[in-house]
mmCIF file of C-alpha atoms in Angstrom:
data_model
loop_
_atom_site.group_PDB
_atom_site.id
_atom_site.type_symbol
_atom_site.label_atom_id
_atom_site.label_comp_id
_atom_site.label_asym_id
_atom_site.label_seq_id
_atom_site.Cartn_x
_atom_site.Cartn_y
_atom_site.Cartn_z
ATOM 1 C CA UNK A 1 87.635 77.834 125.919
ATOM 2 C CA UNK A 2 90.581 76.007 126.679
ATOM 3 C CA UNK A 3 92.320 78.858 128.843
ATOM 4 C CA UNK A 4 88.912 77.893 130.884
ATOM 5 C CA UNK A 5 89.311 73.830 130.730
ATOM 6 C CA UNK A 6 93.025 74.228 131.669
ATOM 7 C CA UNK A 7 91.750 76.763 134.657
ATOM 8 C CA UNK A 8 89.311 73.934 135.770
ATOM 9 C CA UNK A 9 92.121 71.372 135.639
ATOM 10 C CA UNK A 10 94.278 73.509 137.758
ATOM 11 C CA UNK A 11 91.696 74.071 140.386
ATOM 12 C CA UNK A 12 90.814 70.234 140.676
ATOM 13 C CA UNK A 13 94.387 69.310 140.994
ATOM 14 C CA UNK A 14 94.884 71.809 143.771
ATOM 15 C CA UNK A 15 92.501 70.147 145.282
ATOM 16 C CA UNK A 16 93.637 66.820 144.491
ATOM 17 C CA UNK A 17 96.965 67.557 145.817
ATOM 18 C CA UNK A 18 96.088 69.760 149.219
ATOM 19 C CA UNK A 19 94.217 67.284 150.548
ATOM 20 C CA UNK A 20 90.855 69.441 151.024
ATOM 21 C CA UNK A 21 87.543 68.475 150.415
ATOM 22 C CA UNK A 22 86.530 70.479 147.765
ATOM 23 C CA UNK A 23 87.876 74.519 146.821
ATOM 24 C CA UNK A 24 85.896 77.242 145.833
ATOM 25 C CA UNK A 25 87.054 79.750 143.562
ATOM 26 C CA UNK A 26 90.198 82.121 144.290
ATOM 27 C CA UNK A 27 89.638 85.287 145.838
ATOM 28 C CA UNK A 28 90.920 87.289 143.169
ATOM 29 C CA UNK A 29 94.335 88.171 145.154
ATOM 30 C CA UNK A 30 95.147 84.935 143.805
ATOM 31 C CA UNK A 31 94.057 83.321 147.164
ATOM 32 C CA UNK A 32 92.194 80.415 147.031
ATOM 33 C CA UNK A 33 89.156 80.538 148.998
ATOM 34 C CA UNK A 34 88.258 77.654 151.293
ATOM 35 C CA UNK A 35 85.169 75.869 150.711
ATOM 36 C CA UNK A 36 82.122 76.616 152.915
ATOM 37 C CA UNK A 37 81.029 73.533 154.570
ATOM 38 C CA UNK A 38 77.966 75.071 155.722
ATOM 39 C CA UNK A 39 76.667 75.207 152.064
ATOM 40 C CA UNK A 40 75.845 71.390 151.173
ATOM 41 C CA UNK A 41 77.133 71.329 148.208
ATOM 42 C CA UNK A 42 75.546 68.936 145.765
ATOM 43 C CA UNK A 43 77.493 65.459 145.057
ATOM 44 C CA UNK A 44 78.153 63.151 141.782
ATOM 45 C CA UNK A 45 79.202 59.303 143.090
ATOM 46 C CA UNK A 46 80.904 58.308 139.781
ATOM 47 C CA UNK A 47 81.930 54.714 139.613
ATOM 48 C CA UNK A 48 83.569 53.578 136.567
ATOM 49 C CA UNK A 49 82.700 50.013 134.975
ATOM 50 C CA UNK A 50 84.118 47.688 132.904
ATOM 51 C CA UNK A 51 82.187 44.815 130.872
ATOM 52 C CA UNK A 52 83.322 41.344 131.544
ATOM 53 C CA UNK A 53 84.784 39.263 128.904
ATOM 54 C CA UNK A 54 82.002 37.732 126.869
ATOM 55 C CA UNK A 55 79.648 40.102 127.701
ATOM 56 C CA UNK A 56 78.332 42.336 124.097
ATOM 57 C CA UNK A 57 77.644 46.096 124.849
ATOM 58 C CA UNK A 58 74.458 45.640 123.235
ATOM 59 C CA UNK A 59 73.505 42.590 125.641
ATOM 60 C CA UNK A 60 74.207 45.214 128.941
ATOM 61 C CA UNK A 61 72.171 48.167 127.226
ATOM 62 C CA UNK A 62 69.609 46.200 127.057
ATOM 63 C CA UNK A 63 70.159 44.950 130.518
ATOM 64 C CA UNK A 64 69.868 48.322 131.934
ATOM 65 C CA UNK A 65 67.097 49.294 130.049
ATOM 66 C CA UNK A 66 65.130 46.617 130.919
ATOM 67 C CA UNK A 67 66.038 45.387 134.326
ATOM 68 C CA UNK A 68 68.396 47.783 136.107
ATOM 69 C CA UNK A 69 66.587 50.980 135.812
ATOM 70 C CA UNK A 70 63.110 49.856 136.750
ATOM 71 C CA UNK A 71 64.633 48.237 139.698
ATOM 72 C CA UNK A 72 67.443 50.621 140.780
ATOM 73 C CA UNK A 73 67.570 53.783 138.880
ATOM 74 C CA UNK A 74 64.922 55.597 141.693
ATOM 75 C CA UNK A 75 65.477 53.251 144.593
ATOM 76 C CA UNK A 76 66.500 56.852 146.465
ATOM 77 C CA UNK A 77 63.733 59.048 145.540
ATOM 78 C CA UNK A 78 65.606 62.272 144.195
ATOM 79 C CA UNK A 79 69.000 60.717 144.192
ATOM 80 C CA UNK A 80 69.036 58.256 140.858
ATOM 81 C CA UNK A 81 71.423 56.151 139.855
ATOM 82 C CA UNK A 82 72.116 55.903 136.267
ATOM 83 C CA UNK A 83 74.183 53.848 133.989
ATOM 84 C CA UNK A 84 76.012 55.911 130.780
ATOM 85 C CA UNK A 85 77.857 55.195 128.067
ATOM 86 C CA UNK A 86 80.297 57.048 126.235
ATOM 87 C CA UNK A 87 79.294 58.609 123.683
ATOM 88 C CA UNK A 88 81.868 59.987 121.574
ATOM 89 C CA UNK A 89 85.617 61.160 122.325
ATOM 90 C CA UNK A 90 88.257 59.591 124.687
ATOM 91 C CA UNK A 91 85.432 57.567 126.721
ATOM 92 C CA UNK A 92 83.479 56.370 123.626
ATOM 93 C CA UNK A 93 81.821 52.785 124.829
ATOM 94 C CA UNK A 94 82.769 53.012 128.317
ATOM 95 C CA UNK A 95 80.665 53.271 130.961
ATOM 96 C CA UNK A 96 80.168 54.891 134.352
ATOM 97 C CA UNK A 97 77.734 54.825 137.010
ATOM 98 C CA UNK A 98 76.356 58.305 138.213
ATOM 99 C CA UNK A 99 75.107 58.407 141.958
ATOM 100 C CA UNK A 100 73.390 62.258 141.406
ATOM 101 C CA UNK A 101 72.806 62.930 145.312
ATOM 102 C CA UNK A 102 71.231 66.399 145.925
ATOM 103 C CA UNK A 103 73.414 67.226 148.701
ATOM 104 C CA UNK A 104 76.808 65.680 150.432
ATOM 105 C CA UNK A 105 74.356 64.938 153.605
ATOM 106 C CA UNK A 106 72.016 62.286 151.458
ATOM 107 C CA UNK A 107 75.432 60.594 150.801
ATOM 108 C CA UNK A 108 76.351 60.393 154.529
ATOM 109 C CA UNK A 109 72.751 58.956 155.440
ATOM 110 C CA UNK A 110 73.134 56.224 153.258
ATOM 111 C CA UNK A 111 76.643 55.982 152.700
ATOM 112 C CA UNK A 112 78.189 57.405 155.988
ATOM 113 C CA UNK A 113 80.932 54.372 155.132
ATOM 114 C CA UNK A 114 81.571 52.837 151.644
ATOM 115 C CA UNK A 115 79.327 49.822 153.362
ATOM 116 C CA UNK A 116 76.315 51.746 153.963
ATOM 117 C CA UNK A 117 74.013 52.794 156.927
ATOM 118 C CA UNK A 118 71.318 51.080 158.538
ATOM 119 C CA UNK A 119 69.181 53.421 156.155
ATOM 120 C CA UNK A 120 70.428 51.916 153.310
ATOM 121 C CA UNK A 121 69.890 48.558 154.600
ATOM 122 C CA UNK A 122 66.289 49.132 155.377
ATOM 123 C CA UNK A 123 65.890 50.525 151.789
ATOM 124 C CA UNK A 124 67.481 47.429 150.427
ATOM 125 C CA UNK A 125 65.637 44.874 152.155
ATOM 126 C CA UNK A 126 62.580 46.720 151.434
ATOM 127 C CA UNK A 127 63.412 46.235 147.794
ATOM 128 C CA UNK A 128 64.205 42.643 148.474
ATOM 129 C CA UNK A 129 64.383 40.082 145.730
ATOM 130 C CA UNK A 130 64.563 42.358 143.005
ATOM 131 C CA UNK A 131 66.831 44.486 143.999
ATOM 132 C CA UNK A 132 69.324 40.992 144.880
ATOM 133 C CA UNK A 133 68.632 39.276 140.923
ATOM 134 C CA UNK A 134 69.391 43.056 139.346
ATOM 135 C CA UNK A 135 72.229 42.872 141.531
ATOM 136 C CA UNK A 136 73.530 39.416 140.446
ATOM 137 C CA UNK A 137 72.959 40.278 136.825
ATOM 138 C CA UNK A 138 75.047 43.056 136.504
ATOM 139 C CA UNK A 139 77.941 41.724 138.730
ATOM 140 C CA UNK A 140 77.757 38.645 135.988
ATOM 141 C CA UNK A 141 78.166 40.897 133.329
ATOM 142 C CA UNK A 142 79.861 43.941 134.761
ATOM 143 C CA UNK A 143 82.734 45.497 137.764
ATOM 144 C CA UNK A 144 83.320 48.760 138.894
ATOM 145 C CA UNK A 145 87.482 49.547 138.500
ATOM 146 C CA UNK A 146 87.830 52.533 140.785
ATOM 147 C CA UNK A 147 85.192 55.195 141.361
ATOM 148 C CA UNK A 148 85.565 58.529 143.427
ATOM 149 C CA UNK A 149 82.601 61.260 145.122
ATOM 150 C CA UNK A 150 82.707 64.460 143.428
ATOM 151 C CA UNK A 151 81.414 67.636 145.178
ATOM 152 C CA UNK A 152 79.905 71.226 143.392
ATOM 153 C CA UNK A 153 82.499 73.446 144.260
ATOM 154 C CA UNK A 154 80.755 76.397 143.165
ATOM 155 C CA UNK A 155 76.720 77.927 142.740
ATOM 156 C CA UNK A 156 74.858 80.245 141.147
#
């Protein structure tokens, strides 16, 4: 098991490092195979967040429970967004924000840019006023410090 985690690492840093935009597995010359762009490979948007000061874990659970994910969770249909919290290990009460987009296109519709598409707009301003208070909420209690799109690199 950890020959296989420290594998994993390896590939994602060669990745990291080269540039690309994803690798798939090596070739078994010892190769590395480059990805296949035709295959639209299936994307995690995770955004990591850090509570303001003042603000009780207990008081943003509820939060999210309560007004973020009736609001924003299934705002794109088949793409949700969801808040988690660490649960145990090196991440244990931290949280991260998981866009879980079906496919690197849905991503480029909406987010061709980190500022959106006029898609996105039209989806917010449908949403309108609730979508704006959730909004204002969490940025009260809550900032994303970095966050980074993750693609599959390999199927079934």
């Amino acid at each position: 098991m950890r020959f296989f985690a420290l594998a994993s690492l390896a590939v994602v840093t060669i990745a990291a490092v080269s540039g690309t935009t994803g690798v798939a597995p090596f070739d078994g010359s010892g190769a590395m195979i480059e990805e296949d762009r035709s295959v639209d490979q299936r994307l995690l948007g995770i955004h990591y967040i850090s509570l303001k000061d003042g603000v009780k874990p207990e008081d943003f659970d509820r939060f999210v429970v309560e007004e973020w994910n009736p609001v924003l969770r299934d705002l794109l249909p088949g793409s949700p967004w969801m808040i988690m919290k660490g649960e145990r290990n090196a991440r244990e009460g931290e949280y991260l924000m998981v866009w879980d987009a079906p496919t690197v296109s849905v991503r480029d519709r909406y987010y061709p840019t980190p500022e959106g598409s006029e898609a996105w707009t039209a989806i917010w301003e449908t949403c309108g006023e609730a979508c704006d208070n959730v909004m204002e909420r969490y940025s009260s209690m809550a900032e994303e410090t970095r966050y980074a799109d993750y693609i599959e690199i390999a199927r079934d």
